[in-house]
Amino acid sequence: MEFAESSRKKCAACFREFNKMEHLVDHIRTSYHSLHEPTCALCNKHCRSFDSLREHLIGPLPKQECKKLFKILGCEFCLSVLESPHALRLHQHRCRFSGVNYGTMSRPANKSTTGVDNGFSYHVVALACQMVDGGGNNGSMDVCARVCMVDEYENIIFHVYVKPPIPVPNYRYENSGIGGEHLRDGMPLKQVQRRIEEFLCNGEAMWKIRSPKAGKARILVGHHLHPLLQSLHLEYPSFMIRDTAAYPPLMKTNKLSNSLKYLTQTYLGYDIQAGVQDPYEDCVATMRLYLRMRNQVHQREDYPQASDPRNRNNFAPSRQSELERMSPEAMLTISRSDYYCWCLDSM
């Protein structure tokens, strides 16, 4: 009987235990556990991020039972668990990416190559920029000097040098590989803005964009997109943006952003940003991360976000007594995520 009572006060998602049912209810109410959280395939523990799941499986203090099995059957990149060592070898061959293939298409010509028609239709684009120093205190003002956009097939659709609107005191050549000769014939910023908006809106008026699943506008993928868009003086609806620096499953356990270099090395299996940084390389990395997150298979839920008005009363204080009589598993079924899971883009 004591065991049964104890199990009733244990969260069905993160396995945290509480002395009273009212405390468990409060926990689930504020934790936003859901079927979209990274979950251990061995013990079904829900984690807030993949970094948390990685710590659970192979961190300094892992759950030993999970660690032993994961060492034999687990993929170190996507953290899934396969049915046999042979299946794991086949899976990891597909799961681990190789670095991008550099060629003439990965670098813009001095006179700017734009608008590559690759013959594919696409609904998602990745954007990255290379910054130079535009002045300010301690060189803190970034100015966009190079822009790259790729589609979901990793084809370049826009890649140009940008003519800076203000003098550039420091080109950061050792990191950017950009000098004054590259920007002299660059595309003016206003023209760059117009071209990017054309690619994003895809013939749809900005004010008409309502949903990533309706209309012709494209989803925008990138890393730390807010400052990037600011440097380009661009605005785009937040519900159309997929930022790998702000997506909760890809963040650190302390809820801070991971670097794109770390995410690519840890979850895709190759290195980027070694020496001169290339926005094409960053575009491909963010697109691959987005597609990996989008392709996750989660059980379908009605109204999957906690912010949906139809979920407003799931954990209302007026239902406290009713909730305390529910099992932890039943409470988990009505708990919803506080972020938009990218797997929903594929539905």
XYZ file of N, CA, C and O in Angstrom, residues 111-290:
720
model
N 30.692 39.797 -58.217
C 29.542 40.534 -58.717
C 28.227 39.916 -58.260
O 27.179 40.212 -58.819
N 28.282 39.006 -57.288
C 27.104 38.463 -56.621
C 26.269 37.548 -57.498
O 25.728 37.946 -58.518
N 26.177 36.309 -57.096
C 25.319 35.352 -57.783
C 24.017 35.249 -57.018
O 24.009 35.079 -55.805
N 22.899 35.352 -57.681
C 21.603 35.375 -57.006
C 20.586 34.564 -57.785
O 20.742 34.304 -58.973
N 19.534 34.201 -57.037
C 18.346 33.639 -57.659
C 18.581 32.359 -58.434
O 18.149 32.226 -59.564
N 19.258 31.383 -57.850
C 19.473 30.108 -58.530
C 18.144 29.355 -58.614
O 17.496 29.092 -57.611
N 17.735 29.015 -59.804
C 16.507 28.236 -59.997
C 16.885 26.764 -60.036
O 17.416 26.273 -61.017
N 16.615 26.039 -58.949
C 17.059 24.657 -58.871
C 16.018 23.651 -59.358
O 16.237 22.452 -59.313
N 14.880 24.133 -59.793
C 13.874 23.224 -60.336
C 13.026 22.532 -59.292
O 12.137 21.766 -59.622
N 13.277 22.758 -57.990
C 12.496 22.137 -56.915
C 11.526 23.167 -56.332
O 11.801 24.360 -56.315
N 10.408 22.676 -55.836
C 9.558 23.528 -55.023
C 9.966 23.311 -53.575
O 10.322 22.200 -53.189
N 9.949 24.354 -52.780
C 10.393 24.225 -51.397
C 9.560 25.144 -50.517
O 9.088 26.194 -50.943
N 9.387 24.712 -49.270
C 8.560 25.466 -48.325
C 9.379 26.005 -47.165
O 8.864 26.713 -46.319
N 10.663 25.653 -47.119
C 11.529 26.058 -46.012
C 12.821 26.615 -46.584
O 13.384 26.052 -47.527
N 13.311 27.720 -46.009
C 14.614 28.272 -46.397
C 15.429 28.536 -45.138
O 14.878 28.853 -44.083
N 16.739 28.372 -45.264
C 17.652 28.704 -44.165
C 18.433 29.952 -44.560
O 18.812 30.124 -45.717
N 18.681 30.812 -43.575
C 19.364 32.085 -43.806
C 20.530 32.217 -42.832
O 20.416 31.894 -41.651
N 21.671 32.670 -43.346
C 22.833 32.962 -42.505
C 23.566 34.159 -43.090
O 23.514 34.404 -44.299
N 24.253 34.888 -42.219
C 24.994 36.081 -42.629
C 26.413 36.025 -42.079
O 26.669 35.406 -41.050
N 27.322 36.709 -42.759
C 28.670 36.933 -42.256
C 28.782 38.409 -41.893
O 28.496 39.275 -42.718
N 29.155 38.686 -40.650
C 29.200 40.058 -40.162
C 30.621 40.623 -40.195
O 31.598 39.891 -40.068
N 30.692 41.956 -40.352
C 31.942 42.684 -40.179
C 31.686 43.807 -39.187
O 30.551 44.072 -38.801
N 32.744 44.466 -38.767
C 32.646 45.500 -37.742
C 32.215 46.817 -38.367
O 32.892 47.365 -39.235
N 31.073 47.320 -37.884
C 30.579 48.604 -38.378
C 30.813 49.741 -37.419
O 30.229 50.812 -37.558
N 31.646 49.537 -36.424
C 31.934 50.597 -35.458
C 31.249 50.344 -34.136
O 30.989 49.205 -33.747
N 30.952 51.398 -33.411
C 30.353 51.267 -32.088
C 31.410 51.046 -31.031
O 32.606 50.948 -31.317
N 30.997 50.966 -29.790
C 31.934 50.744 -28.685
C 32.540 49.354 -28.780
O 31.836 48.351 -28.832
N 33.866 49.292 -28.788
C 34.606 48.025 -28.822
C 34.240 47.161 -30.031
O 34.253 45.941 -29.967
N 33.883 47.824 -31.120
C 33.536 47.071 -32.325
C 32.284 46.240 -32.174
O 32.165 45.161 -32.755
N 31.331 46.718 -31.384
C 30.148 45.925 -31.056
C 29.043 46.027 -32.100
O 28.082 45.266 -32.047
N 29.151 46.959 -33.036
C 28.107 47.124 -34.044
C 28.402 46.222 -35.234
O 29.385 46.418 -35.949
N 27.569 45.215 -35.428
C 27.756 44.289 -36.544
C 27.055 44.802 -37.796
O 25.927 45.310 -37.727
N 27.713 44.637 -38.919
C 27.140 44.990 -40.211
C 27.197 43.762 -41.103
O 28.236 43.097 -41.185
N 26.080 43.436 -41.732
C 26.026 42.264 -42.589
C 26.819 42.514 -43.875
O 26.580 43.503 -44.577
N 27.770 41.619 -44.171
C 28.602 41.774 -45.353
C 28.391 40.652 -46.371
O 28.833 40.778 -47.517
N 27.752 39.589 -45.956
C 27.553 38.452 -46.859
C 26.310 37.694 -46.418
O 26.119 37.437 -45.228
N 25.466 37.343 -47.354
C 24.202 36.669 -47.068
C 24.108 35.403 -47.899
O 24.482 35.388 -49.077
N 23.600 34.356 -47.267
C 23.363 33.105 -47.992
C 22.007 32.535 -47.585
O 21.623 32.591 -46.415
N 21.287 32.002 -48.557
C 20.035 31.292 -48.310
C 20.064 29.977 -49.069
O 20.513 29.931 -50.220
N 19.615 28.909 -48.402
C 19.501 27.611 -49.071
C 18.096 27.073 -48.864
O 17.393 27.460 -47.922
N 17.699 26.170 -49.755
C 16.408 25.514 -49.587
C 16.589 24.222 -48.792
O 17.699 23.901 -48.352
N 15.513 23.476 -48.620
C 15.588 22.276 -47.785
C 16.353 21.131 -48.450
O 16.634 20.119 -47.808
N 16.709 21.313 -49.724
C 17.537 20.322 -50.417
C 19.009 20.745 -50.424
O 19.822 20.148 -51.119
N 19.338 21.812 -49.697
C 20.692 22.361 -49.538
C 21.200 23.042 -50.804
O 22.393 23.279 -50.966
N 20.285 23.381 -51.710
C 20.655 24.152 -52.894
C 20.691 25.633 -52.550
O 19.822 26.134 -51.823
N 21.671 26.337 -53.067
C 21.763 27.779 -52.837
C 20.720 28.490 -53.689
O 20.616 28.248 -54.894
N 19.933 29.348 -53.048
C 18.955 30.135 -53.791
C 19.304 31.624 -53.788
O 18.760 32.385 -54.583
N 20.223 32.020 -52.905
C 20.622 33.432 -52.842
C 21.942 33.502 -52.090
O 22.048 32.976 -50.986
N 22.950 34.122 -52.696
C 24.262 34.203 -52.050
C 24.981 35.429 -52.599
O 25.376 35.449 -53.757
N 25.123 36.453 -51.774
C 25.703 37.712 -52.254
C 26.588 38.351 -51.190
O 26.432 38.105 -49.992
N 27.513 39.183 -51.661
C 28.173 40.147 -50.795
C 27.271 41.371 -50.707
O 26.596 41.731 -51.668
N 27.260 41.996 -49.534
C 26.388 43.138 -49.286
C 27.230 44.405 -49.159
O 28.178 44.434 -48.360
N 26.875 45.400 -49.921
C 27.589 46.674 -49.835
C 27.170 47.376 -48.544
O 26.003 47.713 -48.366
N 28.084 47.603 -47.612
C 27.693 48.159 -46.309
C 27.244 49.612 -46.434
O 27.820 50.386 -47.213
N 26.218 50.014 -45.677
C 25.713 51.393 -45.759
C 26.582 52.386 -44.996
O 26.388 53.599 -45.122
N 27.522 51.893 -44.185
C 28.419 52.759 -43.404
C 29.852 52.254 -43.570
O 30.062 51.102 -43.959
N 30.852 53.093 -43.285
C 32.238 52.642 -43.401
C 32.528 51.462 -42.467
O 31.987 51.368 -41.370
N 33.399 50.566 -42.922
C 33.765 49.375 -42.150
C 35.191 49.532 -41.637
O 36.145 49.466 -42.426
N 35.371 49.736 -40.314
C 36.722 49.898 -39.784
C 37.490 48.589 -39.649
O 38.718 48.581 -39.606
N 36.776 47.475 -39.560
C 37.454 46.188 -39.360
C 36.657 45.095 -40.070
O 35.519 44.809 -39.701
N 37.276 44.478 -41.066
C 36.589 43.433 -41.828
C 36.653 42.065 -41.141
O 36.043 41.105 -41.615
N 37.399 41.961 -40.041
C 37.560 40.676 -39.340
C 38.000 39.581 -40.315
O 37.446 38.467 -40.341
N 38.974 39.893 -41.120
C 39.351 39.031 -42.244
C 39.730 37.620 -41.802
O 39.427 36.637 -42.493
N 40.370 37.508 -40.626
C 40.813 36.182 -40.191
C 39.643 35.240 -39.943
O 39.773 34.020 -40.048
N 38.469 35.788 -39.611
C 37.281 34.961 -39.397
C 36.304 34.998 -40.567
O 35.620 34.016 -40.853
N 36.216 36.160 -41.214
C 35.216 36.333 -42.267
C 35.734 36.011 -43.655
O 34.953 35.643 -44.547
N 37.049 36.169 -43.873
C 37.592 35.994 -45.213
C 37.153 37.079 -46.170
O 37.279 36.947 -47.393
N 36.623 38.174 -45.617
C 36.077 39.268 -46.433
C 36.987 40.479 -46.349
O 37.451 40.848 -45.266
N 37.254 41.091 -47.497
C 38.014 42.335 -47.560
C 37.236 43.388 -48.325
O 36.153 43.119 -48.875
N 37.800 44.579 -48.381
C 37.115 45.671 -49.071
C 36.829 45.384 -50.526
O 35.806 45.821 -51.074
N 37.700 44.596 -51.182
C 37.514 44.296 -52.599
C 36.268 43.449 -52.846
O 35.674 43.487 -53.925
N 35.856 42.674 -51.825
C 34.656 41.851 -51.979
C 33.380 42.696 -51.925
O 32.391 42.377 -52.582
N 33.396 43.741 -51.109
C 32.178 44.523 -50.872
C 32.027 45.697 -51.817
O 30.960 46.299 -51.895
N 33.099 46.027 -52.528
C 33.057 47.205 -53.402
C 31.948 47.090 -54.438
O 31.253 48.068 -54.737
N 31.764 45.901 -54.992
C 30.714 45.679 -55.989
C 29.538 44.891 -55.418
O 28.778 44.257 -56.157
N 29.413 44.904 -54.075
C 28.334 44.151 -53.434
C 26.966 44.730 -53.734
O 26.820 45.860 -54.210
N 25.946 43.943 -53.448
C 24.565 44.376 -53.666
C 24.150 45.343 -52.563
O 24.402 45.084 -51.379
N 23.512 46.475 -52.895
C 23.040 47.413 -51.862
C 22.082 46.732 -50.887
O 21.322 45.835 -51.269
N 22.117 47.191 -49.634
C 21.328 46.548 -48.579
C 19.842 46.528 -48.903
O 19.166 45.523 -48.686
N 19.305 47.627 -49.436
C 17.862 47.669 -49.731
C 17.478 46.637 -50.781
O 16.400 46.032 -50.705
N 18.354 46.415 -51.740
C 18.076 45.406 -52.753
C 18.145 44.002 -52.150
O 17.347 43.126 -52.495
N 19.103 43.785 -51.224
C 19.191 42.507 -50.518
C 17.913 42.257 -49.719
O 17.351 41.145 -49.737
N 17.435 43.281 -49.016
C 16.197 43.155 -48.241
C 15.040 42.729 -49.144
O 14.268 41.821 -48.797
N 14.942 43.394 -50.276
C 13.834 43.106 -51.194
C 13.903 41.679 -51.725
O 12.882 40.978 -51.788
N 15.118 41.226 -52.058
C 15.244 39.870 -52.575
C 14.916 38.829 -51.511
O 14.248 37.830 -51.786
N 15.380 39.043 -50.272
C 15.085 38.092 -49.195
C 13.589 38.040 -48.923
O 13.010 36.952 -48.745
N 12.933 39.200 -48.898
C 11.481 39.228 -48.688
C 10.754 38.492 -49.799
O 9.763 37.800 -49.552
N 11.246 38.624 -51.026
C 10.621 37.909 -52.150
C 10.717 36.402 -51.955
O 9.745 35.667 -52.180
N 11.888 35.935 -51.527
C 12.056 34.497 -51.304
C 11.190 34.011 -50.147
O 10.626 32.916 -50.200
N 11.083 34.821 -49.080
C 10.318 34.403 -47.909
C 8.815 34.443 -48.167
O 8.096 33.483 -47.871
N 8.334 35.543 -48.688
C 6.884 35.707 -48.876
C 6.359 34.894 -50.055
O 5.180 34.529 -50.076
N 7.216 34.654 -51.049
C 6.853 33.782 -52.161
C 5.572 34.240 -52.854
O 4.680 33.443 -53.166
N 5.462 35.550 -53.060
C 4.304 36.094 -53.764
C 3.134 36.443 -52.876
O 2.113 36.952 -53.353
N 3.248 36.180 -51.565
C 2.165 36.482 -50.622
C 2.481 37.781 -49.885
O 3.624 38.000 -49.474
N 1.497 38.634 -49.722
C 1.700 39.886 -48.997
C 2.033 39.583 -47.540
O 1.445 38.685 -46.932
N 2.992 40.337 -46.978
C 3.440 40.088 -45.606
C 2.267 40.105 -44.615
O 2.186 39.262 -43.723
N 1.345 41.036 -44.800
C 0.242 41.177 -43.840
C -0.774 40.047 -43.957
O -1.602 39.845 -43.076
N -0.702 39.263 -45.043
C -1.637 38.160 -45.224
C -1.126 36.845 -44.637
O -1.866 35.867 -44.564
N 0.154 36.819 -44.245
C 0.733 35.571 -43.731
C 0.095 35.234 -42.385
O 0.164 36.018 -41.440
N -0.521 34.069 -42.296
C -1.257 33.702 -41.082
C -0.766 32.414 -40.439
O -0.919 32.212 -39.240
N -0.196 31.506 -41.231
C 0.168 30.189 -40.698
C 1.224 29.553 -41.580
O 1.220 29.761 -42.799
N 2.154 28.754 -40.990
C 3.135 28.047 -41.817
C 2.517 26.950 -42.669
O 3.153 26.447 -43.587
N 1.269 26.573 -42.371
C 0.618 25.489 -43.109
C -0.376 26.002 -44.145
O -0.978 25.217 -44.865
N -0.580 27.310 -44.182
C -1.523 27.884 -45.133
C -0.826 28.994 -45.907
O 0.029 29.696 -45.378
N -1.178 29.134 -47.156
C -0.568 30.176 -47.964
C 0.746 29.722 -48.571
O 1.182 28.573 -48.434
N 1.412 30.664 -49.241
C 2.625 30.338 -49.999
C 3.905 30.751 -49.281
O 5.001 30.392 -49.723
N 3.804 31.528 -48.201
C 5.000 32.004 -47.508
C 5.821 30.835 -46.968
O 5.283 29.771 -46.637
N 7.143 31.062 -46.868
C 8.056 29.989 -46.490
C 8.519 30.114 -45.040
O 8.666 31.222 -44.513
N 8.763 28.971 -44.413
C 9.329 28.924 -43.067
C 10.791 29.347 -43.143
O 11.524 28.942 -44.045
N 11.211 30.165 -42.186
C 12.592 30.657 -42.140
C 13.345 29.953 -41.016
O 12.938 29.993 -39.861
N 14.474 29.329 -41.373
C 15.314 28.595 -40.427
C 16.645 29.323 -40.283
O 17.166 29.884 -41.247
N 17.190 29.334 -39.055
C 18.500 29.934 -38.844
C 18.927 29.793 -37.395
O 18.234 29.171 -36.584
N 20.073 30.390 -37.071
C 20.614 30.341 -35.717
C 20.812 31.776 -35.239
O 21.487 32.567 -35.893
N 20.197 32.122 -34.093
C 20.182 33.503 -33.587
C 19.630 34.436 -34.660
O 20.282 35.404 -35.075
N 18.411 34.162 -35.092
C 17.827 34.908 -36.199
C 17.432 36.339 -35.841
O 17.427 37.214 -36.708
N 17.098 36.591 -34.581
C 16.628 37.931 -34.216
C 17.676 39.005 -34.516
O 17.386 39.981 -35.227
N 18.933 38.886 -34.016
C 19.932 39.902 -34.354
C 20.274 39.911 -35.837
O 20.615 40.958 -36.398
N 20.190 38.757 -36.485
C 20.486 38.682 -37.912
C 19.469 39.496 -38.706
O 19.834 40.292 -39.592
N 18.185 39.314 -38.393
C 17.147 40.074 -39.086
C 17.243 41.560 -38.773
O 16.974 42.406 -39.631
N 17.640 41.876 -37.538
C 17.835 43.280 -37.188
C 18.927 43.914 -38.035
O 18.782 45.051 -38.495
N 20.014 43.194 -38.242
C 21.111 43.749 -39.043
C 20.702 43.973 -40.491
O 21.255 44.818 -41.186
N 19.710 43.204 -40.957
C 19.204 43.359 -42.324
C 17.999 44.290 -42.399
O 17.472 44.525 -43.475
N 17.562 44.791 -41.224
C 16.381 45.664 -41.139
C 15.156 44.971 -41.739
O 14.396 45.558 -42.502
N 14.998 43.703 -41.349
C 13.881 42.904 -41.845
C 12.988 42.474 -40.697
O 13.456 42.269 -39.570
N 11.702 42.318 -40.987
C 10.754 41.757 -40.032
C 10.057 40.571 -40.704
O 9.794 40.596 -41.902
N 9.764 39.554 -39.883
C 9.059 38.383 -40.390
C 8.250 37.806 -39.233
O 8.703 37.833 -38.080
N 7.033 37.307 -39.486
C 6.193 36.802 -38.384
C 6.907 35.725 -37.576
O 7.513 34.810 -38.135
N 6.835 35.837 -36.258
C 7.547 34.901 -35.381
C 7.072 33.468 -35.561
O 7.860 32.530 -35.386
N 5.797 33.259 -35.914
C 5.299 31.891 -36.069
C 5.830 31.231 -37.351
O 5.626 30.034 -37.565
N 6.533 31.999 -38.186
C 7.146 31.437 -39.389
C 8.647 31.209 -39.201
O 9.337 30.801 -40.138
N 9.167 31.476 -38.008
C 10.605 31.393 -37.746
C 10.934 30.149 -36.927
O 10.270 29.851 -35.936
N 11.982 29.435 -37.331
C 12.475 28.264 -36.599
C 13.946 28.529 -36.263
O 14.829 28.367 -37.112
N 14.192 28.942 -35.037
C 15.535 29.354 -34.608
C 16.179 28.249 -33.777
O 15.697 27.928 -32.683
N 17.273 27.676 -34.263
C 17.929 26.586 -33.549
C 18.601 27.051 -32.261
O 18.988 26.224 -31.433
N 18.745 28.371 -32.082
C 19.321 28.892 -30.834
C 18.256 29.074 -29.761
O 18.585 29.218 -28.584
N 16.982 29.068 -30.147
C 15.909 29.346 -29.192
C 14.919 28.197 -29.055
O 13.931 28.318 -28.326
N 15.173 27.076 -29.714
C 14.266 25.936 -29.653
C 14.566 25.132 -28.390
O 15.674 24.605 -28.226
N 13.623 25.037 -27.436
C 13.915 24.410 -26.135
C 14.599 23.046 -26.194
O 15.544 22.812 -25.433
N 14.212 22.111 -27.068
C 14.919 20.820 -27.079
C 16.387 20.908 -27.473
O 17.148 19.982 -27.186
N 16.794 21.991 -28.125
C 18.192 22.134 -28.549
C 18.996 23.059 -27.640
O 20.158 23.352 -27.932
N 18.400 23.492 -26.531
C 19.093 24.411 -25.630
C 19.828 23.644 -24.529
O 19.645 22.441 -24.351
N 20.663 24.367 -23.787
C 21.407 23.757 -22.691
C 20.462 23.406 -21.543
O 19.315 23.865 -21.497
N 20.969 22.626 -20.600
C 20.148 22.255 -19.450
C 19.791 23.464 -18.592
O 18.793 23.444 -17.874
N 20.600 24.548 -18.672
C 20.282 25.773 -17.926
C 19.451 26.745 -18.748
O 19.324 27.916 -18.406
N 18.896 26.255 -19.872
C 17.989 27.011 -20.738
C 18.669 28.145 -21.495
O 17.998 29.059 -21.984
N 19.998 28.106 -21.621
C 20.717 29.048 -22.472
C 20.958 28.399 -23.835
O 20.885 27.191 -23.991
N 21.280 29.238 -24.817
C 21.462 28.741 -26.175
C 22.774 27.975 -26.321
O 23.786 28.346 -25.730
N 22.739 26.947 -27.122
C 23.960 26.270 -27.547
C 24.491 26.937 -28.808
O 23.728 27.531 -29.578
N 25.791 26.849 -29.025
C 26.367 27.383 -30.261
C 26.016 26.456 -31.418
O 25.797 25.252 -31.229
N 25.976 27.012 -32.613
C 25.704 26.197 -33.793
C 26.821 25.175 -34.000
O 26.567 24.046 -34.439
N 28.044 25.557 -33.673
C 29.179 24.637 -33.799
C 28.969 23.403 -32.916
O 29.168 22.268 -33.353
N 28.526 23.623 -31.672
C 28.279 22.513 -30.744
C 27.123 21.641 -31.244
O 27.225 20.407 -31.243
N 26.028 22.255 -31.662
C 24.867 21.488 -32.112
C 25.213 20.628 -33.328
O 24.790 19.470 -33.424
N 25.989 21.187 -34.246
C 26.355 20.444 -35.452
C 27.263 19.272 -35.109
O 27.066 18.149 -35.595
N 28.233 19.512 -34.254
C 29.160 18.444 -33.864
C 28.450 17.349 -33.075
O 28.674 16.156 -33.297
N 27.571 17.743 -32.157
C 26.937 16.787 -31.240
C 25.789 16.021 -31.876
O 25.659 14.802 -31.667
N 24.967 16.701 -32.681
C 23.743 16.069 -33.180
C 23.777 15.733 -34.666
O 22.902 15.006 -35.148
N 24.768 16.243 -35.389
C 24.907 15.888 -36.806
C 26.186 15.103 -37.077
O 26.290 14.422 -38.088
N 27.201 15.257 -36.194
C 28.381 14.413 -36.289
C 29.527 14.937 -37.118
O 30.395 14.164 -37.526
N 29.570 16.249 -37.383
C 30.722 16.799 -38.102
C 31.021 18.204 -37.597
O 30.224 18.803 -36.868
N 32.159 18.741 -37.972
C 32.623 20.043 -37.479
C 32.352 21.146 -38.495
O 32.425 20.920 -39.714
N 32.056 22.332 -37.978
C 31.927 23.524 -38.818
C 32.707 24.663 -38.166
O 33.203 24.536 -37.049
N 32.791 25.780 -38.892
C 33.395 27.020 -38.386
C 34.843 26.807 -37.931
O 35.273 27.348 -36.921
N 35.571 26.011 -38.697
C 36.999 25.837 -38.433
C 37.749 26.811 -39.338
O 37.766 26.641 -40.551
N 38.307 27.859 -38.760
C 38.978 28.885 -39.560
C 37.980 29.907 -40.062
O 37.128 30.392 -39.314
N 38.051 30.224 -41.348
C 37.143 31.210 -41.941
C 35.719 30.659 -41.947
O 35.471 29.547 -42.411
N 34.781 31.434 -41.413
C 33.393 30.990 -41.336
C 32.684 31.245 -42.660
O 32.909 32.266 -43.310
N 31.835 30.304 -43.031
C 31.117 30.380 -44.298
C 29.619 30.333 -44.024
O 29.131 29.368 -43.438
N 28.857 31.345 -44.423
C 27.406 31.316 -44.163
C 26.693 30.170 -44.865
O 25.650 29.715 -44.391
N 27.245 29.697 -45.983
C 26.649 28.528 -46.643
C 26.706 27.312 -45.714
O 25.729 26.568 -45.567
N 27.846 27.120 -45.070
C 28.025 26.018 -44.131
C 27.041 26.136 -42.972
O 26.438 25.149 -42.528
N 26.843 27.362 -42.466
C 25.894 27.581 -41.370
C 24.460 27.313 -41.816
O 23.662 26.745 -41.066
N 24.129 27.734 -43.042
C 22.781 27.479 -43.571
C 22.483 25.989 -43.624
O 21.414 25.536 -43.197
N 23.427 25.226 -44.154
C 23.224 23.784 -44.291
C 23.079 23.137 -42.910
O 22.211 22.271 -42.702
N 23.896 23.560 -41.946
C 23.831 22.983 -40.600
C 22.476 23.261 -39.948
O 21.865 22.353 -39.365
N 21.993 24.504 -40.026
C 20.704 24.822 -39.404
C 19.563 24.102 -40.104
O 18.627 23.635 -39.452
N 19.647 23.965 -41.424
C 18.594 23.241 -42.146
C 18.584 21.773 -41.745
O 17.518 21.179 -41.534
N 19.756 21.162 -41.612
C 19.820 19.759 -41.212
C 19.283 19.564 -39.798
O 18.586 18.581 -39.520
N 19.608 20.481 -38.900
C 19.084 20.389 -37.535
C 17.563 20.531 -37.538
O 16.855 19.780 -36.844
N 17.064 21.499 -38.306
C 15.609 21.689 -38.387
C 14.921 20.432 -38.908
O 13.931 19.959 -38.329
